[in-house]
GROMACS .gro file of C-alpha atoms in nm:
model
  473
    1UNK     CA    1   7.159  -3.113  11.024
    2UNK     CA    2   7.348  -3.267  11.320
    3UNK     CA    3   7.435  -2.910  11.414
    4UNK     CA    4   7.432  -2.573  11.244
    5UNK     CA    5   7.699  -2.344  11.391
    6UNK     CA    6   7.722  -2.108  11.094
    7UNK     CA    7   7.562  -1.802  11.253
    8UNK     CA    8   7.720  -1.856  11.595
    9UNK     CA    9   8.072  -1.864  11.456
   10UNK     CA   10   8.019  -1.551  11.248
   11UNK     CA   11   7.895  -1.378  11.562
   12UNK     CA   12   8.217  -1.498  11.723
   13UNK     CA   13   8.423  -1.352  11.436
   14UNK     CA   14   8.260  -1.016  11.502
   15UNK     CA   15   8.344  -1.040  11.874
   16UNK     CA   16   8.706  -1.113  11.786
   17UNK     CA   17   8.720  -0.815  11.550
   18UNK     CA   18   8.557  -0.594  11.812
   19UNK     CA   19   8.811  -0.696  12.075
   20UNK     CA   20   9.108  -0.639  11.844
   21UNK     CA   21   8.970  -0.299  11.745
   22UNK     CA   22   8.930  -0.180  12.104
   23UNK     CA   23   9.188  -0.367  12.312
   24UNK     CA   24   9.447  -0.089  12.289
   25UNK     CA   25   9.193   0.161  12.423
   26UNK     CA   26   9.186   0.005  12.769
   27UNK     CA   27   9.289   0.272  13.017
   28UNK     CA   28   9.554   0.160  13.263
   29UNK     CA   29   9.647   0.508  13.393
   30UNK     CA   30   9.547   0.401  13.745
   31UNK     CA   31   9.848   0.169  13.764
   32UNK     CA   32  10.067   0.352  13.514
   33UNK     CA   33  10.114   0.650  13.744
   34UNK     CA   34  10.092   0.466  14.077
   35UNK     CA   35  10.443   0.449  14.229
   36UNK     CA   36  10.327   0.178  14.471
   37UNK     CA   37  10.271  -0.062  14.179
   38UNK     CA   38  10.598  -0.072  13.987
   39UNK     CA   39  10.595  -0.283  13.675
   40UNK     CA   40  10.218  -0.345  13.685
   41UNK     CA   41  10.150  -0.119  13.387
   42UNK     CA   42  10.392  -0.318  13.174
   43UNK     CA   43  10.235  -0.642  13.295
   44UNK     CA   44   9.890  -0.519  13.198
   45UNK     CA   45  10.009  -0.426  12.848
   46UNK     CA   46  10.173  -0.767  12.813
   47UNK     CA   47   9.843  -0.929  12.912
   48UNK     CA   48   9.655  -0.733  12.647
   49UNK     CA   49   9.907  -0.839  12.384
   50UNK     CA   50   9.863  -1.202  12.486
   51UNK     CA   51   9.483  -1.170  12.481
   52UNK     CA   52   9.503  -1.044  12.123
   53UNK     CA   53   9.689  -1.359  12.020
   54UNK     CA   54   9.449  -1.579  12.211
   55UNK     CA   55   9.145  -1.438  12.030
   56UNK     CA   56   9.328  -1.467  11.697
   57UNK     CA   57   9.384  -1.833  11.775
   58UNK     CA   58   9.018  -1.871  11.868
   59UNK     CA   59   8.931  -1.715  11.534
   60UNK     CA   60   9.146  -1.978  11.360
   61UNK     CA   61   8.965  -2.247  11.558
   62UNK     CA   62   8.626  -2.108  11.451
   63UNK     CA   63   8.735  -2.111  11.086
   64UNK     CA   64   8.837  -2.475  11.118
   65UNK     CA   65   8.504  -2.569  11.277
   66UNK     CA   66   8.327  -2.411  10.981
   67UNK     CA   67   8.538  -2.545  10.693
   68UNK     CA   68   8.523  -2.905  10.813
   69UNK     CA   69   8.145  -2.871  10.778
   70UNK     CA   70   8.097  -2.631  10.486
   71UNK     CA   71   8.420  -2.618  10.287
   72UNK     CA   72   8.548  -2.274  10.185
   73UNK     CA   73   8.386  -1.984  10.374
   74UNK     CA   74   8.426  -1.605  10.368
   75UNK     CA   75   8.723  -1.508  10.585
   76UNK     CA   76   8.599  -1.202  10.774
   77UNK     CA   77   8.858  -1.017  10.980
   78UNK     CA   78   8.676  -0.691  11.047
   79UNK     CA   79   8.340  -0.568  11.175
   80UNK     CA   80   8.115  -0.532  10.872
   81UNK     CA   81   7.868  -0.245  10.853
   82UNK     CA   82   7.499  -0.339  10.820
   83UNK     CA   83   7.484  -0.171  10.479
   84UNK     CA   84   7.789  -0.352  10.339
   85UNK     CA   85   7.771  -0.428   9.968
   86UNK     CA   86   7.672  -0.797   9.971
   87UNK     CA   87   7.824  -0.852   9.628
   88UNK     CA   88   8.171  -0.794   9.774
   89UNK     CA   89   8.138  -1.090  10.014
   90UNK     CA   90   8.279  -1.401   9.853
   91UNK     CA   91   8.358  -1.748   9.977
   92UNK     CA   92   8.730  -1.798  10.008
   93UNK     CA   93   8.873  -2.118   9.863
   94UNK     CA   94   8.933  -2.411  10.095
   95UNK     CA   95   9.308  -2.367  10.038
   96UNK     CA   96   9.292  -2.001  10.145
   97UNK     CA   97   9.103  -2.100  10.460
   98UNK     CA   98   9.359  -2.368  10.548
   99UNK     CA   99   9.643  -2.123  10.486
  100UNK     CA  100   9.473  -1.866  10.710
  101UNK     CA  101   9.443  -2.114  10.997
  102UNK     CA  102   9.801  -2.236  10.964
  103UNK     CA  103   9.932  -1.879  10.950
  104UNK     CA  104   9.764  -1.781  11.276
  105UNK     CA  105   9.856  -2.107  11.445
  106UNK     CA  106  10.222  -2.043  11.362
  107UNK     CA  107  10.202  -1.674  11.457
  108UNK     CA  108  10.027  -1.722  11.792
  109UNK     CA  109  10.249  -2.019  11.885
  110UNK     CA  110  10.547  -1.781  11.881
  111UNK     CA  111  10.386  -1.551  12.139
  112UNK     CA  112  10.169  -1.766  12.365
  113UNK     CA  113  10.341  -1.949  12.652
  114UNK     CA  114  10.346  -2.331  12.676
  115UNK     CA  115  10.193  -2.301  13.025
  116UNK     CA  116   9.986  -2.014  13.158
  117UNK     CA  117  10.154  -1.861  13.462
  118UNK     CA  118   9.893  -1.886  13.737
  119UNK     CA  119   9.660  -2.185  13.732
  120UNK     CA  120   9.386  -2.024  13.940
  121UNK     CA  121   9.372  -1.717  13.716
  122UNK     CA  122   9.445  -1.874  13.379
  123UNK     CA  123   9.242  -2.195  13.360
  124UNK     CA  124   9.101  -2.218  13.010
  125UNK     CA  125   9.355  -1.976  12.864
  126UNK     CA  126   9.514  -2.073  12.533
  127UNK     CA  127   9.876  -2.176  12.497
  128UNK     CA  128  10.135  -2.237  12.228
  129UNK     CA  129  10.051  -2.607  12.261
  130UNK     CA  130   9.689  -2.537  12.169
  131UNK     CA  131   9.806  -2.342  11.862
  132UNK     CA  132  10.029  -2.625  11.745
  133UNK     CA  133   9.762  -2.885  11.821
  134UNK     CA  134   9.506  -2.697  11.610
  135UNK     CA  135   9.760  -2.688  11.327
  136UNK     CA  136   9.799  -3.064  11.364
  137UNK     CA  137   9.425  -3.111  11.324
  138UNK     CA  138   9.380  -2.893  11.018
  139UNK     CA  139   9.681  -3.043  10.838
  140UNK     CA  140   9.547  -3.393  10.905
  141UNK     CA  141   9.224  -3.291  10.733
  142UNK     CA  142   9.425  -3.130  10.453
  143UNK     CA  143   9.592  -3.464  10.382
  144UNK     CA  144   9.277  -3.677  10.411
  145UNK     CA  145   9.067  -3.812  10.125
  146UNK     CA  146   8.775  -3.569  10.131
  147UNK     CA  147   8.976  -3.254  10.072
  148UNK     CA  148   9.181  -3.422   9.800
  149UNK     CA  149   8.914  -3.606   9.600
  150UNK     CA  150   8.667  -3.361   9.441
  151UNK     CA  151   8.549  -3.608   9.175
  152UNK     CA  152   8.268  -3.729   9.407
  153UNK     CA  153   8.092  -3.397   9.338
  154UNK     CA  154   8.063  -3.466   8.964
  155UNK     CA  155   8.082  -3.154   8.752
  156UNK     CA  156   8.059  -2.911   9.042
  157UNK     CA  157   8.172  -2.579   8.898
  158UNK     CA  158   8.376  -2.462   9.199
  159UNK     CA  159   8.589  -2.755   9.321
  160UNK     CA  160   8.822  -2.503   9.490
  161UNK     CA  161   8.553  -2.456   9.756
  162UNK     CA  162   8.552  -2.824   9.859
  163UNK     CA  163   8.905  -2.942   9.780
  164UNK     CA  164   9.262  -2.821   9.799
  165UNK     CA  165   9.486  -2.717   9.515
  166UNK     CA  166   9.679  -2.993   9.341
  167UNK     CA  167   9.978  -3.099   9.547
  168UNK     CA  168  10.183  -3.402   9.637
  169UNK     CA  169   9.962  -3.599   9.875
  170UNK     CA  170  10.265  -3.755  10.040
  171UNK     CA  171  10.395  -3.409  10.127
  172UNK     CA  172  10.063  -3.328  10.292
  173UNK     CA  173  10.082  -3.641  10.506
  174UNK     CA  174  10.438  -3.550  10.603
  175UNK     CA  175  10.330  -3.199  10.700
  176UNK     CA  176  10.054  -3.346  10.916
  177UNK     CA  177  10.290  -3.590  11.088
  178UNK     CA  178  10.549  -3.315  11.146
  179UNK     CA  179  10.286  -3.085  11.299
  180UNK     CA  180  10.169  -3.355  11.541
  181UNK     CA  181  10.526  -3.444  11.636
  182UNK     CA  182  10.594  -3.079  11.718
  183UNK     CA  183  10.321  -3.096  11.984
  184UNK     CA  184  10.454  -3.426  12.116
  185UNK     CA  185  10.798  -3.270  12.149
  186UNK     CA  186  10.645  -3.010  12.382
  187UNK     CA  187  10.553  -3.272  12.643
  188UNK     CA  188  10.840  -3.188  12.877
  189UNK     CA  189  10.807  -2.809  12.867
  190UNK     CA  190  10.424  -2.805  12.869
  191UNK     CA  191  10.382  -3.091  13.114
  192UNK     CA  192  10.158  -3.298  12.885
  193UNK     CA  193  10.112  -3.664  12.975
  194UNK     CA  194   9.850  -3.935  12.938
  195UNK     CA  195   9.605  -3.952  13.226
  196UNK     CA  196   9.363  -4.215  13.351
  197UNK     CA  197   9.024  -4.206  13.182
  198UNK     CA  198   8.854  -4.188  13.521
  199UNK     CA  199   9.033  -3.862  13.600
  200UNK     CA  200   9.019  -3.721  13.246
  201UNK     CA  201   8.639  -3.739  13.228
  202UNK     CA  202   8.571  -3.642  13.589
  203UNK     CA  203   8.457  -3.300  13.718
  204UNK     CA  204   8.826  -3.213  13.763
  205UNK     CA  205   8.915  -3.329  13.413
  206UNK     CA  206   8.988  -2.976  13.294
  207UNK     CA  207   9.297  -2.985  13.520
  208UNK     CA  208   9.429  -3.304  13.359
  209UNK     CA  209   9.778  -3.291  13.209
  210UNK     CA  210   9.639  -3.469  12.904
  211UNK     CA  211   9.414  -3.176  12.813
  212UNK     CA  212   9.553  -2.929  12.559
  213UNK     CA  213   9.238  -2.729  12.483
  214UNK     CA  214   8.901  -2.757  12.654
  215UNK     CA  215   8.596  -2.558  12.756
  216UNK     CA  216   8.502  -2.568  13.123
  217UNK     CA  217   8.130  -2.511  13.183
  218UNK     CA  218   7.945  -2.401  13.495
  219UNK     CA  219   7.819  -2.651  13.749
  220UNK     CA  220   7.511  -2.839  13.632
  221UNK     CA  221   7.342  -3.178  13.628
  222UNK     CA  222   7.158  -3.163  13.295
  223UNK     CA  223   7.399  -3.411  13.134
  224UNK     CA  224   7.330  -3.659  13.412
  225UNK     CA  225   6.953  -3.612  13.388
  226UNK     CA  226   6.945  -3.708  13.021
  227UNK     CA  227   7.205  -3.985  13.045
  228UNK     CA  228   7.160  -4.162  13.380
  229UNK     CA  229   6.986  -4.500  13.336
  230UNK     CA  230   6.612  -4.441  13.336
  231UNK     CA  231   6.561  -4.634  13.660
  232UNK     CA  232   6.719  -4.354  13.863
  233UNK     CA  233   6.498  -4.077  13.998
  234UNK     CA  234   6.477  -3.767  13.774
  235UNK     CA  235   6.647  -3.940  13.480
  236UNK     CA  236   6.469  -3.849  13.156
  237UNK     CA  237   6.637  -4.060  12.889
  238UNK     CA  238   6.864  -3.921  12.619
  239UNK     CA  239   7.154  -4.026  12.399
  240UNK     CA  240   7.229  -4.399  12.391
  241UNK     CA  241   7.531  -4.587  12.251
  242UNK     CA  242   7.467  -4.810  11.951
  243UNK     CA  243   7.551  -5.176  11.912
  244UNK     CA  244   7.770  -5.065  11.619
  245UNK     CA  245   7.995  -4.884  11.866
  246UNK     CA  246   7.993  -5.159  12.129
  247UNK     CA  247   8.100  -5.415  11.870
  248UNK     CA  248   8.410  -5.206  11.792
  249UNK     CA  249   8.563  -5.278  12.134
  250UNK     CA  250   8.794  -5.576  12.092
  251UNK     CA  251   8.800  -5.904  12.286
  252UNK     CA  252   9.103  -6.036  12.474
  253UNK     CA  253   9.177  -6.399  12.389
  254UNK     CA  254   9.497  -6.576  12.493
  255UNK     CA  255   9.677  -6.246  12.536
  256UNK     CA  256   9.576  -6.119  12.192
  257UNK     CA  257   9.315  -5.870  12.079
  258UNK     CA  258   9.057  -6.002  11.833
  259UNK     CA  259   8.749  -5.842  11.684
  260UNK     CA  260   8.415  -5.914  11.849
  261UNK     CA  261   8.202  -6.148  11.639
  262UNK     CA  262   7.836  -6.233  11.702
  263UNK     CA  263   7.877  -6.552  11.500
  264UNK     CA  264   8.125  -6.675  11.763
  265UNK     CA  265   7.914  -6.869  12.019
  266UNK     CA  266   8.139  -6.766  12.310
  267UNK     CA  267   8.121  -6.399  12.215
  268UNK     CA  268   7.744  -6.408  12.163
  269UNK     CA  269   7.673  -6.586  12.491
  270UNK     CA  270   7.884  -6.350  12.702
  271UNK     CA  271   7.922  -6.034  12.493
  272UNK     CA  272   8.080  -5.820  12.767
  273UNK     CA  273   8.335  -6.069  12.901
  274UNK     CA  274   8.708  -6.013  12.836
  275UNK     CA  275   8.642  -5.696  12.640
  276UNK     CA  276   8.859  -5.388  12.602
  277UNK     CA  277   8.838  -5.229  12.952
  278UNK     CA  278   8.730  -4.902  12.792
  279UNK     CA  279   8.394  -5.059  12.709
  280UNK     CA  280   8.277  -5.056  13.069
  281UNK     CA  281   8.462  -4.730  13.138
  282UNK     CA  282   8.276  -4.545  12.863
  283UNK     CA  283   7.946  -4.737  12.836
  284UNK     CA  284   7.696  -4.883  13.083
  285UNK     CA  285   7.622  -5.241  12.977
  286UNK     CA  286   7.372  -5.490  13.110
  287UNK     CA  287   7.410  -5.599  13.473
  288UNK     CA  288   7.715  -5.375  13.525
  289UNK     CA  289   7.748  -5.176  13.848
  290UNK     CA  290   7.672  -4.804  13.841
  291UNK     CA  291   7.613  -4.582  14.143
  292UNK     CA  292   7.457  -4.805  14.410
  293UNK     CA  293   7.330  -5.101  14.202
  294UNK     CA  294   7.360  -5.320  13.894
  295UNK     CA  295   7.187  -5.178  13.588
  296UNK     CA  296   6.892  -5.384  13.463
  297UNK     CA  297   6.891  -5.353  13.085
  298UNK     CA  298   6.691  -5.664  13.009
  299UNK     CA  299   6.330  -5.644  12.895
  300UNK     CA  300   6.124  -5.586  13.209
  301UNK     CA  301   6.426  -5.461  13.407
  302UNK     CA  302   6.428  -5.126  13.586
  303UNK     CA  303   6.634  -4.965  13.310
  304UNK     CA  304   6.542  -5.179  13.010
  305UNK     CA  305   6.294  -5.177  12.726
  306UNK     CA  306   5.937  -5.166  12.843
  307UNK     CA  307   6.007  -4.872  13.071
  308UNK     CA  308   5.904  -4.533  12.933
  309UNK     CA  309   6.205  -4.343  12.788
  310UNK     CA  310   6.439  -4.640  12.848
  311UNK     CA  311   6.733  -4.690  12.615
  312UNK     CA  312   6.624  -4.825  12.275
  313UNK     CA  313   6.972  -4.969  12.208
  314UNK     CA  314   7.042  -5.165  12.527
  315UNK     CA  315   7.311  -4.928  12.654
  316UNK     CA  316   7.366  -4.596  12.834
  317UNK     CA  317   7.654  -4.349  12.816
  318UNK     CA  318   7.902  -4.354  13.104
  319UNK     CA  319   8.183  -4.133  12.975
  320UNK     CA  320   8.164  -3.777  13.115
  321UNK     CA  321   7.893  -3.878  13.367
  322UNK     CA  322   7.944  -3.775  13.729
  323UNK     CA  323   7.814  -4.082  13.912
  324UNK     CA  324   7.826  -3.900  14.248
  325UNK     CA  325   7.538  -3.664  14.173
  326UNK     CA  326   7.214  -3.707  14.366
  327UNK     CA  327   6.950  -3.568  14.131
  328UNK     CA  328   6.683  -3.578  14.399
  329UNK     CA  329   6.870  -3.304  14.588
  330UNK     CA  330   6.963  -3.124  14.263
  331UNK     CA  331   7.335  -3.174  14.330
  332UNK     CA  332   7.560  -3.037  14.053
  333UNK     CA  333   7.921  -3.048  13.942
  334UNK     CA  334   8.157  -2.891  13.688
  335UNK     CA  335   8.150  -3.032  13.335
  336UNK     CA  336   8.413  -2.981  13.066
  337UNK     CA  337   8.421  -3.041  12.693
  338UNK     CA  338   8.762  -3.143  12.563
  339UNK     CA  339   8.843  -3.013  12.215
  340UNK     CA  340   9.198  -3.150  12.191
  341UNK     CA  341   9.389  -3.387  12.417
  342UNK     CA  342   9.731  -3.550  12.394
  343UNK     CA  343   9.592  -3.887  12.284
  344UNK     CA  344   9.443  -3.725  11.975
  345UNK     CA  345   9.781  -3.580  11.886
  346UNK     CA  346   9.932  -3.930  11.915
  347UNK     CA  347   9.657  -4.060  11.688
  348UNK     CA  348   9.705  -3.777  11.438
  349UNK     CA  349  10.076  -3.850  11.432
  350UNK     CA  350  10.055  -4.224  11.368
  351UNK     CA  351   9.773  -4.193  11.114
  352UNK     CA  352   9.973  -3.944  10.907
  353UNK     CA  353  10.296  -4.137  10.957
  354UNK     CA  354  10.137  -4.462  10.837
  355UNK     CA  355  10.037  -4.288  10.513
  356UNK     CA  356  10.366  -4.103  10.468
  357UNK     CA  357  10.613  -4.361  10.597
  358UNK     CA  358  10.446  -4.700  10.664
  359UNK     CA  359  10.646  -4.917  10.900
  360UNK     CA  360  10.803  -4.620  11.078
  361UNK     CA  361  10.892  -4.733  11.434
  362UNK     CA  362  10.710  -4.437  11.590
  363UNK     CA  363  10.378  -4.582  11.473
  364UNK     CA  364  10.412  -4.873  11.712
  365UNK     CA  365  10.561  -4.660  11.991
  366UNK     CA  366  10.268  -4.417  12.012
  367UNK     CA  367   9.998  -4.670  11.930
  368UNK     CA  368  10.129  -4.884  12.213
  369UNK     CA  369  10.125  -4.589  12.456
  370UNK     CA  370   9.751  -4.548  12.399
  371UNK     CA  371   9.684  -4.921  12.421
  372UNK     CA  372   9.890  -4.974  12.734
  373UNK     CA  373   9.699  -4.698  12.913
  374UNK     CA  374   9.378  -4.876  12.812
  375UNK     CA  375   9.504  -5.218  12.925
  376UNK     CA  376   9.511  -5.361  12.571
  377UNK     CA  377   9.781  -5.548  12.374
  378UNK     CA  378  10.037  -5.362  12.164
  379UNK     CA  379  10.039  -5.325  11.787
  380UNK     CA  380  10.142  -5.660  11.634
  381UNK     CA  381  10.457  -5.676  11.425
  382UNK     CA  382  10.454  -5.744  11.052
  383UNK     CA  383  10.127  -5.574  10.962
  384UNK     CA  384  10.070  -5.421  10.620
  385UNK     CA  385   9.997  -5.051  10.577
  386UNK     CA  386   9.630  -5.130  10.518
  387UNK     CA  387   9.605  -5.352  10.829
  388UNK     CA  388   9.771  -5.083  11.039
  389UNK     CA  389   9.536  -4.821  10.898
  390UNK     CA  390   9.234  -5.029  10.998
  391UNK     CA  391   9.361  -5.068  11.355
  392UNK     CA  392   9.439  -4.697  11.386
  393UNK     CA  393   9.093  -4.603  11.262
  394UNK     CA  394   8.922  -4.845  11.498
  395UNK     CA  395   9.132  -4.712  11.785
  396UNK     CA  396   9.007  -4.360  11.711
  397UNK     CA  397   8.650  -4.494  11.705
  398UNK     CA  398   8.683  -4.653  12.049
  399UNK     CA  399   8.904  -4.401  12.228
  400UNK     CA  400   8.714  -4.090  12.118
  401UNK     CA  401   8.357  -4.218  12.139
  402UNK     CA  402   8.115  -3.943  12.249
  403UNK     CA  403   8.383  -3.675  12.193
  404UNK     CA  404   8.250  -3.552  11.858
  405UNK     CA  405   8.521  -3.704  11.639
  406UNK     CA  406   8.366  -4.004  11.462
  407UNK     CA  407   8.121  -3.820  11.234
  408UNK     CA  408   8.400  -3.599  11.101
  409UNK     CA  409   8.655  -3.881  11.077
  410UNK     CA  410   8.424  -4.092  10.860
  411UNK     CA  411   8.355  -3.797  10.634
  412UNK     CA  412   8.719  -3.702  10.587
  413UNK     CA  413   8.800  -4.069  10.514
  414UNK     CA  414   8.502  -4.073  10.273
  415UNK     CA  415   8.357  -4.380  10.444
  416UNK     CA  416   8.008  -4.323  10.310
  417UNK     CA  417   7.922  -4.694  10.334
  418UNK     CA  418   7.982  -4.692  10.710
  419UNK     CA  419   7.786  -4.370  10.753
  420UNK     CA  420   7.495  -4.538  10.576
  421UNK     CA  421   7.499  -4.856  10.784
  422UNK     CA  422   7.184  -4.939  10.984
  423UNK     CA  423   7.179  -4.838  11.350
  424UNK     CA  424   7.192  -5.157  11.553
  425UNK     CA  425   7.063  -5.248  11.898
  426UNK     CA  426   7.049  -5.554  12.123
  427UNK     CA  427   6.752  -5.738  12.271
  428UNK     CA  428   6.821  -5.872  12.619
  429UNK     CA  429   6.606  -6.143  12.777
  430UNK     CA  430   6.663  -6.261  13.134
  431UNK     CA  431   6.631  -6.637  13.174
  432UNK     CA  432   6.657  -6.728  13.545
  433UNK     CA  433   7.009  -6.610  13.637
  434UNK     CA  434   7.141  -6.584  13.280
  435UNK     CA  435   7.080  -6.358  12.982
  436UNK     CA  436   7.018  -6.408  12.614
  437UNK     CA  437   7.147  -6.139  12.379
  438UNK     CA  438   7.014  -6.090  12.026
  439UNK     CA  439   7.142  -5.805  11.806
  440UNK     CA  440   6.899  -5.648  11.560
  441UNK     CA  441   6.856  -5.346  11.333
  442UNK     CA  442   6.690  -5.061  11.519
  443UNK     CA  443   6.682  -4.806  11.237
  444UNK     CA  444   6.790  -4.798  10.875
  445UNK     CA  445   7.008  -4.502  10.787
  446UNK     CA  446   7.106  -4.345  10.457
  447UNK     CA  447   7.402  -4.139  10.350
  448UNK     CA  448   7.418  -3.942  10.027
  449UNK     CA  449   7.738  -3.802   9.882
  450UNK     CA  450   7.612  -3.447   9.926
  451UNK     CA  451   7.637  -3.504  10.303
  452UNK     CA  452   8.016  -3.492  10.286
  453UNK     CA  453   7.964  -3.117  10.328
  454UNK     CA  454   7.679  -2.932  10.496
  455UNK     CA  455   7.467  -2.707  10.274
  456UNK     CA  456   7.532  -2.336  10.303
  457UNK     CA  457   7.228  -2.195  10.490
  458UNK     CA  458   6.964  -2.085  10.243
  459UNK     CA  459   6.934  -1.751  10.424
  460UNK     CA  460   7.293  -1.677  10.316
  461UNK     CA  461   7.227  -1.785   9.958
  462UNK     CA  462   6.922  -1.556   9.948
  463UNK     CA  463   7.138  -1.257  10.049
  464UNK     CA  464   7.455  -1.342   9.854
  465UNK     CA  465   7.285  -1.443   9.530
  466UNK     CA  466   7.622  -1.475   9.355
  467UNK     CA  467   7.719  -1.764   9.583
  468UNK     CA  468   7.713  -2.122   9.463
  469UNK     CA  469   7.554  -2.380   9.693
  470UNK     CA  470   7.763  -2.680   9.800
  471UNK     CA  471   7.754  -2.975   9.560
  472UNK     CA  472   7.438  -3.183   9.514
  473UNK     CA  473   7.222  -2.977   9.753
   0.00000   0.00000   0.00000
């Protein structure tokens, strides 16, 4: 499995239940009866009340992370005893799980503030914007193909675990667009705004006004060690971008954006010229500058194939890297993982709007905002719904690369053919002062329909013998 968070999230559910059970037992008598601290007791109680809503929102987030992998799961809202009757634990339907998330998103959004009061004390705290943004995400999934097309699973006896109850699909798309627009309408009060990519993915990115919900981690350099080009001291080699991804970044020609095409001699000869600026912001390509030198990705170069643990694809990740770290002195910096940012809300909005109301003027407005920040042309006029859909999906691919979105997007769109495409690379040969680029298949991949959902861990099936495994596993 790409990941297996099942046990971790159920441990988190227990922590949430434990907090809610004991939060009101916190003793604040020290400030309650201290005349030198007027109003502090009330402030402490208000904090506890807000913490309760924050952990309830976290619980909704954990449910969402599970159902987008496994389908319907048991909704556990209390601390279960070790000797609980296992036969009483049942998987809730996917619809019940969605309803649970939406309920707590709506409930917590009414209590949590749009901005936490003191930045130094409240960094990482949840807000009403985070609640509404999570609702936007789950309703987008609720409208998408995977949760509305159970026929792929054949005669699976419990379709309610992998699909939603029959409803008007158009109404679901409208609900998704409305939820995203509600977050957008908070921009003024919450201070949300698009930020530069260089700031957003820097060590101070967690402070960015584009961020709605993120996790700030401790200072480290492990990400740099596994992702710096191999020619740098202490780099070990790690995750490498594919040629499939690089080809998705468009080319600028005569003021227009066109798709990159290896059969075009100009594109093939100079594959990184006149590309979407995000390509070299997010990915290290051959002969591009990084840290104190140009990166040598050709065969025989300092960072290219032939060097032990060098990239097998011809590329290295740049997004999220702190290029200022000196690994030889073990220098570190803060790293953050962004769960939801404003750009994603824009993308959620226009994707849902294109399905619900194709041609709506807001589609171009918010698509253009993302493109203008990137330095790319606006959405052309006169496109069909299908053409607009293709551009929106490619924009998600490019903008959110390495942010953990693509795998789930392709599954909810039921793009099994794309998920099964071969993993592609590029061979780079240096010829005097020029380079020859040849794309090739690095690995064949396969995708089976059963992979639309993860299998329920067998350890759970062994305990809850009345459970039914996910389809085709």
